[in-house]
Tab-separated table of C-alpha atoms and ligand atoms in Angstrom:
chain	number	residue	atom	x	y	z
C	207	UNK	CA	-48.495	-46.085	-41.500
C	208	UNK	CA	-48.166	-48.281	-45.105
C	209	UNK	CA	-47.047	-46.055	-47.677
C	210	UNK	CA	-48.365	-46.787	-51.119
C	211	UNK	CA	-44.521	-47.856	-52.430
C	212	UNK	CA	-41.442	-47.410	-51.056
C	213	UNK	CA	-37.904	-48.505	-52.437
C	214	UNK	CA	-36.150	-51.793	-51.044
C	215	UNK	CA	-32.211	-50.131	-50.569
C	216	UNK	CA	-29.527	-51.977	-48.850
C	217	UNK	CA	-25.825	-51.944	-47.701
C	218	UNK	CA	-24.841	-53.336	-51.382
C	219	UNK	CA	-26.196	-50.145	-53.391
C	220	UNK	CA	-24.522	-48.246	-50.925
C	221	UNK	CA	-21.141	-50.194	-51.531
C	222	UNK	CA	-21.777	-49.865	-55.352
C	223	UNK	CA	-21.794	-45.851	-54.709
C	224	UNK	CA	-19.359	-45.749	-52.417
C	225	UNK	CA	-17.119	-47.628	-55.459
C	226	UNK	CA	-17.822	-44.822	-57.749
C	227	UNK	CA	-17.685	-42.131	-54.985
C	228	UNK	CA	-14.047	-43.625	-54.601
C	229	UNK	CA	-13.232	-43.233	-58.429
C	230	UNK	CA	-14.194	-39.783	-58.575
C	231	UNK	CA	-15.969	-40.356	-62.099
C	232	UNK	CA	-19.227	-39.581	-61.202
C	233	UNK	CA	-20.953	-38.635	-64.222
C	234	UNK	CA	-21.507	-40.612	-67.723
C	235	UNK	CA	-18.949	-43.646	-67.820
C	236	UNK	CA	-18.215	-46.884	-67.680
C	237	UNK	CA	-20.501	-47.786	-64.876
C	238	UNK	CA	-22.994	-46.098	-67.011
C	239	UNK	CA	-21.807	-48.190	-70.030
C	240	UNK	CA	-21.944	-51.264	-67.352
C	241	UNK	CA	-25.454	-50.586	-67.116
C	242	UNK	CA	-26.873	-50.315	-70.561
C	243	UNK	CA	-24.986	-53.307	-71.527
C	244	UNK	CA	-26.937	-55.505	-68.882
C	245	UNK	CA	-30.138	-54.019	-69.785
C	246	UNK	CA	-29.688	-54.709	-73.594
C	247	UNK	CA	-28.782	-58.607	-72.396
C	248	UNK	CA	-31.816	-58.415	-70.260
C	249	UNK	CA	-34.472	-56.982	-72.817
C	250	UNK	CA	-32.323	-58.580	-75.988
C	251	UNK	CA	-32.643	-55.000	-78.178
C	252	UNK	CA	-30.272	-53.811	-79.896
C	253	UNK	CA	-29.976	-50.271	-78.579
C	254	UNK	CA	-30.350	-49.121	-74.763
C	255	UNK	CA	-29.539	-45.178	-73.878
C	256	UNK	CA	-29.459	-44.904	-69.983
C	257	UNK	CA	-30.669	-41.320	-69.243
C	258	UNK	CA	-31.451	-39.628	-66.091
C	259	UNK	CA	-34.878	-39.855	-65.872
C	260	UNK	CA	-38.112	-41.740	-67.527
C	261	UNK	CA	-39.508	-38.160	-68.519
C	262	UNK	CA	-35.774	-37.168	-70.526
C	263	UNK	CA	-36.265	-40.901	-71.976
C	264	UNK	CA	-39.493	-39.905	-73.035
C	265	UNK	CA	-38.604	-36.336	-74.802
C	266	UNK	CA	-35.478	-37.879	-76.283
C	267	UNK	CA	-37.665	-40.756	-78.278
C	268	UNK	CA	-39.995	-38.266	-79.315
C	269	UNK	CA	-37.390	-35.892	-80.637
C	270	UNK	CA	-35.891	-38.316	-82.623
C	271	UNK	CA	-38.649	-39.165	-84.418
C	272	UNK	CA	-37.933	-35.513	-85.367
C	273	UNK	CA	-41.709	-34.411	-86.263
C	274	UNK	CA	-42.511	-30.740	-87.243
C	275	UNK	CA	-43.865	-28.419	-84.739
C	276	UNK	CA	-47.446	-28.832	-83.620
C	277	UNK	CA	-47.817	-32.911	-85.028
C	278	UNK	CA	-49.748	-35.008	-82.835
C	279	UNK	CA	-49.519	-37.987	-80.109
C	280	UNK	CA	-52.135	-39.521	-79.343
C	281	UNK	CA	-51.618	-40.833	-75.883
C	282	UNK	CA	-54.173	-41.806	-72.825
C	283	UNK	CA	-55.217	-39.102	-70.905
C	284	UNK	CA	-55.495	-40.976	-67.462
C	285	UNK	CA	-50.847	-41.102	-67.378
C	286	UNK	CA	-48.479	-39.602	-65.526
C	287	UNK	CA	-48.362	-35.637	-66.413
C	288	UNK	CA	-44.585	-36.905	-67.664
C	289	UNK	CA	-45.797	-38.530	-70.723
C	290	UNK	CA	-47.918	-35.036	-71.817
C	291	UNK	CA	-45.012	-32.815	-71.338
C	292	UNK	CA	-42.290	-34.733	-72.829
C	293	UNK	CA	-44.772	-34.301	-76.100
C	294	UNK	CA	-44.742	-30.679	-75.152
C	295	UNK	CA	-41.174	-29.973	-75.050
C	296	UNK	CA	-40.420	-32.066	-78.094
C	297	UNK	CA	-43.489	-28.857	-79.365
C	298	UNK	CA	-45.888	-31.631	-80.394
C	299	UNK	CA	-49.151	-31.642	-79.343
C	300	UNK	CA	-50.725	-33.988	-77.182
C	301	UNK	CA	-54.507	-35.810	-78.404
C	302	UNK	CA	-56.167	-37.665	-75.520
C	303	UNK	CA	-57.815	-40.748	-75.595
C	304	UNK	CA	-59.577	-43.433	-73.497
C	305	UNK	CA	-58.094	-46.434	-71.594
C	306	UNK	CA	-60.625	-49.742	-70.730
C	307	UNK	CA	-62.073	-50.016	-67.908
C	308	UNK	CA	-60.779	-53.514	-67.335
C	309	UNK	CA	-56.893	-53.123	-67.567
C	310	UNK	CA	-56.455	-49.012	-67.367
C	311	UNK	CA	-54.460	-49.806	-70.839
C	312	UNK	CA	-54.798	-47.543	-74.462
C	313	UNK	CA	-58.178	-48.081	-75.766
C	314	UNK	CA	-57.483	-48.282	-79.575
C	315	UNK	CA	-60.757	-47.939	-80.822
C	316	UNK	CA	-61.206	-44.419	-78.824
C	317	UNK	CA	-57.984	-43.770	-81.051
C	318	UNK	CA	-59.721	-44.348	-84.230
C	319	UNK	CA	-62.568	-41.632	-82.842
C	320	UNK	CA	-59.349	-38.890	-82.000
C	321	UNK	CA	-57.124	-39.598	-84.881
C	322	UNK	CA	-56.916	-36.734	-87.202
C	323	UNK	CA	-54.386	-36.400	-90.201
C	324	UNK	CA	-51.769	-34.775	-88.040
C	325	UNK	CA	-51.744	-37.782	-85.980
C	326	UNK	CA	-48.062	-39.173	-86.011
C	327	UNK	CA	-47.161	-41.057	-83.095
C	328	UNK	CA	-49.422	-43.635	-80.471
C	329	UNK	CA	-47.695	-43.228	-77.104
C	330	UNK	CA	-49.193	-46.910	-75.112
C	331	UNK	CA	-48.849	-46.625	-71.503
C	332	UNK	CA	-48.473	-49.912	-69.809
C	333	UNK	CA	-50.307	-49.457	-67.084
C	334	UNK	CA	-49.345	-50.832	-63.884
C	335	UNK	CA	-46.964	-52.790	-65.646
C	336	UNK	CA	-49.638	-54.779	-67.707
C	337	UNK	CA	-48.476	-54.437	-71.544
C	338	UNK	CA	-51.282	-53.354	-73.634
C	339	UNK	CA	-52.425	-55.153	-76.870
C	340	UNK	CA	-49.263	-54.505	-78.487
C	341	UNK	CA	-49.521	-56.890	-81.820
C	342	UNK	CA	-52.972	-54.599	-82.389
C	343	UNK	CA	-51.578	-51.188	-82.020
C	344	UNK	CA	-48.711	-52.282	-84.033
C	345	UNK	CA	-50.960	-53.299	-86.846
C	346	UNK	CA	-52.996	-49.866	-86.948
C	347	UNK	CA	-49.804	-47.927	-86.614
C	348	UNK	CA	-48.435	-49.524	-89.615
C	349	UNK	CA	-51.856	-49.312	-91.313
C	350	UNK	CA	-52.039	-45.278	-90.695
C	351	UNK	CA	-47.957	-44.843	-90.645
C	352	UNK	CA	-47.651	-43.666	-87.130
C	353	UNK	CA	-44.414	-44.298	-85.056
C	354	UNK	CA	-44.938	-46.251	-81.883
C	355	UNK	CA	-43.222	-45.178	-78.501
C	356	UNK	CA	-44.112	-46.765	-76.028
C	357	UNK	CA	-44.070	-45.409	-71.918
C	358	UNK	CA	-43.158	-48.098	-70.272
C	359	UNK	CA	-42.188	-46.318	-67.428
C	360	UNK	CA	-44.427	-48.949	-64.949
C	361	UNK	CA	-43.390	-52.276	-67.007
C	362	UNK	CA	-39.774	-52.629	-66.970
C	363	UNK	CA	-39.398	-56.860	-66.532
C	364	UNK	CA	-42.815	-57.418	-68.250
C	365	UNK	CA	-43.615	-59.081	-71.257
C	366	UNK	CA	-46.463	-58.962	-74.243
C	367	UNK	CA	-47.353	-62.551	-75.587
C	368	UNK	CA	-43.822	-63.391	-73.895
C	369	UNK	CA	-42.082	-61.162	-75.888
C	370	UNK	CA	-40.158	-58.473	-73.825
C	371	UNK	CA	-41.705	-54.651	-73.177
C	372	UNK	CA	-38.643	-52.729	-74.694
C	373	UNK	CA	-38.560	-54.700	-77.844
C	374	UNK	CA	-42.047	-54.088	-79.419
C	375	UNK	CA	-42.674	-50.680	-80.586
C	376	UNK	CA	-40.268	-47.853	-82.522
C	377	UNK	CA	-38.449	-47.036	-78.769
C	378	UNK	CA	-40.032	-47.810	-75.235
C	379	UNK	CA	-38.980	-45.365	-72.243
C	380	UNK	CA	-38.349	-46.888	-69.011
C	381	UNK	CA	-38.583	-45.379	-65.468
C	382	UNK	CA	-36.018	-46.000	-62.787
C	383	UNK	CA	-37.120	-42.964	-60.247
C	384	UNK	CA	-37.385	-44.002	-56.901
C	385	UNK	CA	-40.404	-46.053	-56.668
C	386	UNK	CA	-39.973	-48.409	-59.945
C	387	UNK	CA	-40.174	-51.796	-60.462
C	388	UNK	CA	-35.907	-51.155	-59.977
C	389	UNK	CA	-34.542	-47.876	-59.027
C	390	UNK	CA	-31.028	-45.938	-60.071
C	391	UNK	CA	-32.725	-43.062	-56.937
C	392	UNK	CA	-33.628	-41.452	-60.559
C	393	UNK	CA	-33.079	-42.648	-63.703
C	394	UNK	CA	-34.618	-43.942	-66.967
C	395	UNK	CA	-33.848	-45.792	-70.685
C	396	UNK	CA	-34.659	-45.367	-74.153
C	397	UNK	CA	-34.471	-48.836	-76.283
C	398	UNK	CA	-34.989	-49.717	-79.565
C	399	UNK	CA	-33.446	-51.979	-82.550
C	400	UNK	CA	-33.421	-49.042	-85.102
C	401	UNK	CA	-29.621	-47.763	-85.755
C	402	UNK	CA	-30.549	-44.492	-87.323
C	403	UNK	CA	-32.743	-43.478	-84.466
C	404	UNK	CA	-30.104	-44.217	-81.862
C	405	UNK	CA	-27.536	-42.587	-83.569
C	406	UNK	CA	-29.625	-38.983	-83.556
C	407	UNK	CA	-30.137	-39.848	-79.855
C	408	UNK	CA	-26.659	-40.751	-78.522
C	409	UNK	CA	-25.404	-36.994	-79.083
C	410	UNK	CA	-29.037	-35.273	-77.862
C	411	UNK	CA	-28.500	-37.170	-74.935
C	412	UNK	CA	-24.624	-34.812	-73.748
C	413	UNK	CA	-25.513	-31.265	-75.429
C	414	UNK	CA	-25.701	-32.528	-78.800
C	415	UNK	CA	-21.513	-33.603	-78.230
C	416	UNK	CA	-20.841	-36.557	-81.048
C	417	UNK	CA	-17.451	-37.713	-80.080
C	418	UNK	CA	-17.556	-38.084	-76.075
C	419	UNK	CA	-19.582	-40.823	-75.100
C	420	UNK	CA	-17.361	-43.458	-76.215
C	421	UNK	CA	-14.578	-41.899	-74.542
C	422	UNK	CA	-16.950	-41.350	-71.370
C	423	UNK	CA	-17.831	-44.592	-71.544
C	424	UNK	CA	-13.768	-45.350	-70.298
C	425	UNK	CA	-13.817	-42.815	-67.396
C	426	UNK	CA	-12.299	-40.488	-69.725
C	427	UNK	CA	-12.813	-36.990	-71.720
C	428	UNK	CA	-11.959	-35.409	-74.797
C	429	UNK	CA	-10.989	-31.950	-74.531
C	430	UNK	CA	-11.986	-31.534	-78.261
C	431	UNK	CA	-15.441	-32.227	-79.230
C	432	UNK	CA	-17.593	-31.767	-82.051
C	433	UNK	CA	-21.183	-29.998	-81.341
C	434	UNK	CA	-23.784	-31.205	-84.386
C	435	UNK	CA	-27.047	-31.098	-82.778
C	436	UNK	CA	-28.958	-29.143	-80.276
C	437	UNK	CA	-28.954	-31.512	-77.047
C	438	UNK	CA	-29.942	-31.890	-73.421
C	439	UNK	CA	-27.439	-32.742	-70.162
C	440	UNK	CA	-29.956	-36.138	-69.680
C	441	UNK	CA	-27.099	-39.016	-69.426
C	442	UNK	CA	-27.407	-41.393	-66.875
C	443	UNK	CA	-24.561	-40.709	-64.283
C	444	UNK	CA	-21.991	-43.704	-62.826
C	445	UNK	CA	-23.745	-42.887	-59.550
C	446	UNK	CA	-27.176	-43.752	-60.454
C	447	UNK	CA	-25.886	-46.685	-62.822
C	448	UNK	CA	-23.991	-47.689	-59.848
C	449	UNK	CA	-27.703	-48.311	-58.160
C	450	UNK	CA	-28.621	-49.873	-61.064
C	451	UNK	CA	-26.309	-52.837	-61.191
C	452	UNK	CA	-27.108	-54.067	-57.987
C	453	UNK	CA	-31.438	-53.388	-58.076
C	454	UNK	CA	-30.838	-55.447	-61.679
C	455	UNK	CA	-29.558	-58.477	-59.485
C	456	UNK	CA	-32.074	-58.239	-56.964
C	457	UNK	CA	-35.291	-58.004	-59.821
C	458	UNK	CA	-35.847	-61.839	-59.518
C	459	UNK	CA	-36.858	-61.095	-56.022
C	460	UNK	CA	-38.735	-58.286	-55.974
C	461	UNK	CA	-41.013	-59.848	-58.971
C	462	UNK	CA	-41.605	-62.659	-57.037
C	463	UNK	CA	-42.561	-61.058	-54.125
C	464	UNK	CA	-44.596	-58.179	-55.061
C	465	UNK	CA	-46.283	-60.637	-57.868
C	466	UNK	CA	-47.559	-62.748	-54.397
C	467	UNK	CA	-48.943	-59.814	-52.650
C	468	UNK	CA	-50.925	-58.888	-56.133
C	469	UNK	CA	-52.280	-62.501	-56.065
C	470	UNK	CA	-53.100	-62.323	-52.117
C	471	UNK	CA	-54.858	-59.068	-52.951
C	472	UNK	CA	-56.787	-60.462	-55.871
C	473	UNK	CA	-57.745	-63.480	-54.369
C	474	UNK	CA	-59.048	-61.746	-51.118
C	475	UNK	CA	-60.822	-58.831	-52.702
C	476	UNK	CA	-62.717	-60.457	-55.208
C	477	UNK	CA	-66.503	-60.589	-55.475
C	478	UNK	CA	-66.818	-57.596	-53.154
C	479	UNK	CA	-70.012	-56.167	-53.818
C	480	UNK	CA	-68.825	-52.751	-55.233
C	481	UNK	CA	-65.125	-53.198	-56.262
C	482	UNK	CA	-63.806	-54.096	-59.316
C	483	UNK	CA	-60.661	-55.934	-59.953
C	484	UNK	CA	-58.424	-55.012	-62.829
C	485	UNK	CA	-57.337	-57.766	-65.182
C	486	UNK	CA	-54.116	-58.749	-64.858
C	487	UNK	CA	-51.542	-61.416	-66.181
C	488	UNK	CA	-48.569	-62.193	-64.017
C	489	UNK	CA	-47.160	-64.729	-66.219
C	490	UNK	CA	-46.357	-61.377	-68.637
C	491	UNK	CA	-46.234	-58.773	-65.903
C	492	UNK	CA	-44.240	-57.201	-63.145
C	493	UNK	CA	-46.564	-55.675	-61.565
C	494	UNK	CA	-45.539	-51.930	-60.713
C	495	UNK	CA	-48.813	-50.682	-58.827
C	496	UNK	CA	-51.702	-52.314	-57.498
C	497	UNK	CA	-54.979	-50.678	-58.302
C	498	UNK	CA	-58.951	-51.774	-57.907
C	499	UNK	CA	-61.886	-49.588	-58.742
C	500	UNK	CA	-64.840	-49.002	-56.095
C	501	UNK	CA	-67.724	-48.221	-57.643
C	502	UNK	CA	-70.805	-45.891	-56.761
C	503	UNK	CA	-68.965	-43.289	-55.401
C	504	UNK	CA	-67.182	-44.435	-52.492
C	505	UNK	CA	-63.392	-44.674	-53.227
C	506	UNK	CA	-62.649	-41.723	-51.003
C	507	UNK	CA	-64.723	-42.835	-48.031
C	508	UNK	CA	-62.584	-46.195	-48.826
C	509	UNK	CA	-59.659	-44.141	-48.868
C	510	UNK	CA	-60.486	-42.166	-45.036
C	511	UNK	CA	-61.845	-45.251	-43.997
C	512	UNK	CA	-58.213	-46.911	-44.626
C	513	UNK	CA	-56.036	-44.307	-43.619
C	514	UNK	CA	-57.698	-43.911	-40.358
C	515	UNK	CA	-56.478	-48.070	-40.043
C	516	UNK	CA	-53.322	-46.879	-41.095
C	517	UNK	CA	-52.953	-47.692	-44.589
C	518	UNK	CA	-52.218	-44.660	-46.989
C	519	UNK	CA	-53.580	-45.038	-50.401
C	520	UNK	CA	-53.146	-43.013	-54.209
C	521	UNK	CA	-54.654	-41.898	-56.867
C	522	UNK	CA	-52.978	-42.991	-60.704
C	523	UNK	CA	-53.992	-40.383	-61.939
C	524	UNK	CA	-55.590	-37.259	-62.019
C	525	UNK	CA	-56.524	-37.376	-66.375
C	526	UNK	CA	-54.704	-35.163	-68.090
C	527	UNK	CA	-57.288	-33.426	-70.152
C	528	UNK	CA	-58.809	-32.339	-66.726
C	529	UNK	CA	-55.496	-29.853	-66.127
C	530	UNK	CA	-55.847	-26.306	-66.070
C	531	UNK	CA	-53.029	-26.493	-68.939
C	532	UNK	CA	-55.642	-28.268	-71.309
C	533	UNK	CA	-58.802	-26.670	-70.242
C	534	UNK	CA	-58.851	-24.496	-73.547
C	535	UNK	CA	-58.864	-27.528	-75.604
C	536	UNK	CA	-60.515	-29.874	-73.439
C	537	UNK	CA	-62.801	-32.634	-74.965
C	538	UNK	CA	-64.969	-34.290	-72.918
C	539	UNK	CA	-63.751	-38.487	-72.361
C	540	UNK	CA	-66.947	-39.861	-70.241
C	541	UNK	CA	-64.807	-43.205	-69.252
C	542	UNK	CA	-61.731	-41.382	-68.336
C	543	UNK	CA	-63.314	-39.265	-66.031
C	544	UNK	CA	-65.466	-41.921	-64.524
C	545	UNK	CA	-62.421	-44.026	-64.113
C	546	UNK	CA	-61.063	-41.173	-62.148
C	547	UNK	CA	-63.674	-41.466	-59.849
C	548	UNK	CA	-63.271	-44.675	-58.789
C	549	UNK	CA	-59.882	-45.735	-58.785
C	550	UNK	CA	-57.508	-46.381	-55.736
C	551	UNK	CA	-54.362	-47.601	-55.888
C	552	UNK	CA	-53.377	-49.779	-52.535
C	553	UNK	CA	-49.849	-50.268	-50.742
C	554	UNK	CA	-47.384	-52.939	-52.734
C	555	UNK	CA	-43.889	-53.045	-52.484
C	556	UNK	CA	-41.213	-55.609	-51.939
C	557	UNK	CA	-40.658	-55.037	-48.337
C	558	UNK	CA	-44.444	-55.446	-47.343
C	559	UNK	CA	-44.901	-57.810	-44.807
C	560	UNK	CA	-47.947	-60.514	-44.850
C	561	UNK	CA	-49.105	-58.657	-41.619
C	562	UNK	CA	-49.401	-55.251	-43.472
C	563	UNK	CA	-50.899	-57.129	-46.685
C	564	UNK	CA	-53.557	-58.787	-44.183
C	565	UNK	CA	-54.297	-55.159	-42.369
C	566	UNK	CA	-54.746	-53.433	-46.435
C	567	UNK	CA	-57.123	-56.688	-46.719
C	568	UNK	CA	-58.945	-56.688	-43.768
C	569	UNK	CA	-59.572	-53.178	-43.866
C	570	UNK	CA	-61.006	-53.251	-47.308
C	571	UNK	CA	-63.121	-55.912	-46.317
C	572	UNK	CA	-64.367	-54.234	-43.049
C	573	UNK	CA	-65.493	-51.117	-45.105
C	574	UNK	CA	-67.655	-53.157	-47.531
C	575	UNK	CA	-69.188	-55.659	-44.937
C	576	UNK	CA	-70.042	-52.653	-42.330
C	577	UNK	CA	-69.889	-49.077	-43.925
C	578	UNK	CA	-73.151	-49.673	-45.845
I	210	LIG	C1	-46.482	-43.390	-66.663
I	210	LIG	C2	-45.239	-42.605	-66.359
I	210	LIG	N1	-44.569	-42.034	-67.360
I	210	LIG	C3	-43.435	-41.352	-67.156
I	210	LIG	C4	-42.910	-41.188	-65.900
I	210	LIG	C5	-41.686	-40.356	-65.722
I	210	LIG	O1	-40.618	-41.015	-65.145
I	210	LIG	P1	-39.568	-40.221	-64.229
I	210	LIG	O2	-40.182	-39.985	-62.899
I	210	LIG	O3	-38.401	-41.159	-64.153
I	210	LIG	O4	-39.219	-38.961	-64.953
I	210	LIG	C6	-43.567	-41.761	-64.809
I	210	LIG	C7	-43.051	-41.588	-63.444
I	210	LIG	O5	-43.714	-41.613	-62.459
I	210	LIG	C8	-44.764	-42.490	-65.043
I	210	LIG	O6	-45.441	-43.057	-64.030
C-alpha cells in the first residue's frame, strides 16, 4: 500500500538522539537553543520559540496577543481542528469563513461578510504549503486593526512574493509533527520580529518560569526561579530539537523531490474531464500535501477505486463548522461544504518512488477513462 505521507528518518537522526540520550539533558537546552538559532538564520526573524507541538505554537501566539475572553478569530473553516481549539483554549471564539476554490487558501472577501466588531485576529492557513495573499490580508488587518497570526503549520520553507512564511504576519506557527515538510517526531515554532510579544511568550512557554530558559538553554537549572505568569509545559525538548538539526540539513532535498512529484502529478492529471487542479507556485512553495478536486460527486468512488490499486488517499479536512462542537452556532458556508465534497488529497512524500508516482497516476487516469 502508498500511504498518503510518511516521514523520511535515517541512521543520522538516530545518532543526533542517541547524542542527547548520552548527555542525559533531555528536556529544554542547548540543543533546543541549537535549533531555534538555525531556524531564525533560515527564516531571517528576529524571534523563534521552539515548542512541542504546532497546536501549543498556535495557543501560545494567540495568548499573547492577550485578548479578553470571548474576542474573535476569524479563521477558515476547512483547517486542521488544531487551529479552532488553540482559539478555544486561549477562550476566544472562533468565526468561520470561506477558502477559494482554486488554492484552498483564506478567502478575504468572505471575511469582510463574517467580520463583526469583536473581530480581533485573521488566522491565514497556508494551505498545502501555498502562502495565501499575504500583502492583502495585511492591508485589511491594518485597515480594521486586527492582529495577524498566521498557521503555517503546512508551509514551513515557503515563501510569499519571495519573502519568507514566518516573517509576514504578527507571529506564524509552524508544525514539525511527524508528517511535516521537516519533522522533530513532534514539534512546532512560534516566530515573529516583535520584542514585546516574545518576551510574554518565552515564560508561558515553562509554567510561566522567567529566569530558566537562559540557563536551560546551557544544559543547566536554577533551583530558584521566579513564577510571573500563568504558563504551559510546551518547550521544545533536546530530543526532538535533536531531530530537528539533522531534517533542517536534509530540507534542500526533500523540497526538491517532493516539488517533482507535485509537477509529475500536475502535468499528468491535467485536463481530466472532472478533476480540478489546485493552483500552485513552486517557485514560493514547499509543497506539504498534494490535493485535486473531482467534481460531480465522485471523489469517494475515486478514493475505493484507488485503494483497491493500492494507493490510500485523505481527506484535508472535514470543515470545522460541520463539528458536533459548532453545531449550535453553525452558519451555513455553501463553498466550504462543497469543497468538502470533492477534495482528495493523493500520496507525496520524499521517499516515493517514480513507480508508486506512476501507479497514483495511472490509477487516476484509469478511473476517469473507464469508470464512466
Ligand atoms: C493546519 C494545521 N494547523 C495546526 C496543526 C497542528 O500541528 P501539530 O500536529 O504539530 O500540533 C496541524 C497539524 O496537522 C495542521 O495541519
Amino acid at each position: 500500500m502508498i500511504p498518503v505521507q510518511r516521514p523520511e528518518l535515517g541512521e543520522d537522526e538516530l545518532k543526533a538522539v542517541g547524542a542527547v540520550f548520552n548527555s542525559r539533558w533531555l528536556g529544554l537546552g542547548a540543543t533546543t537553543k541549537e535549533f531555534e538559532v538555525r531556524l531564525k538564520d533560515i527564516l531571517g526573524v528576529k524571534h523563534v520559540l521552539a515548542v512541542n507541538t504546532g497546536t501549543s505554537a498556535l495557543h501560545l501566539a494567540i495568548e499573547a496577543l492577550q485578548l479578553k475572553l470571548g474576542d474573535e478569530v476569524i479563521v477558515p473553516s476547512l483547517t486542521f481542528v488544531a487551529s479552532v481549539q488553540a482559539i478555544l483554549m486561549a477562550g476566544l471564539k472562533p468565526v468561520f469563513c470561506e477558502v477559494l476554490p482554486e488554492t484552498l487558501n483564506l478567502d478575504l472577501e468572505s471575511v469582510k461578510r463574517v467580520i463583526t466588531p469583536r473581530a480581533r485576529v485573521i488566522m491565514p492557513v497556508h494551505y498545502s504549503g501555498l502562502a495565501c495573499e499575504m500583502d492583502e490580508i495585511l492591508a485589511y488587518a491594518k485597515s480594521r486593526q486586527l492582529r495577524v497570526v498566521e498557521d503555517a503549520a503546512h508551509a514551513f520553507g515557503s515563501a510569499y512574493k519571495g519573502r519568507k512564511v514566518g516573517t509576514l504576519g504578527d507571529l506564524t506557527c509552524f508544525s514539525f509533527d511527524p508528517i511535516k515538510n521537516i519533522t522533530c517526531g513532534e514539534g512546532g515554532a512560534v516566530t515573529t520580529d516583535n520584542d514585546e510579544l516574545a518576551g510574554i511568550m518565552i515564560p508561558k512557554r515553562i509554567l510561566g518560569i522567567e529566569n530558566d530558559t537562559w540557563s536551560r538553554y546551557r544544559n543547566e537549572r536554577n533551583w530558584s526561579y521566579e513564577v510571573v505568569t500563568p504558563g504551559y509545559r510546551y518547550h521544545l525538548p533536546n530530543i526532538n530539537a535533536a531531530i530537528g538539526l539533522v531534517q533542517l540539513d536534509k530540507m534542500g532535498r526533500f523540497r526538491e523531490r517532493k516539488s517533482a512529484i507535485v509537477r509529475r502529478y500536475d502535468e499528468a492529471l491535467a485536463g481530466l474531464d472532472g478533476l480540478s487542479l489546485i493552483r500552485r507556485n513552486l517557485d514560493d512553495t514547499f509543497p506539504f500535501c498534494y490535493i485535486v478536486r473531482i467534481l460531480r460527486g465522485r471523489r469517494n468512488a475515486l478514493a475505493a477505486h484507488l485503494k483497491a490499486l493500492g494507493v490510500i488517499t485523505g481527506v484535508h479536512y472535514i470543515p470545522n463548522h460541520l463539528q458536533p462542537l459548532f453545531q449550535a452556532q453553525r452558519q451555513p458556508l455553501p463553498v466550504t461544504e462543497q469543497l468538502f465534497e470533492e477534495i482528495i488529497t493523493l500520496p507525496l512524500f520524499y521517499e516515493m518512488t517514480d513507480g508508486e508516482v506512476e501507479q497514483v497516476v495511472n490509477g487516476v487516469r484509469t478511473f476517469f477513462t473507464q469508470a464512466k
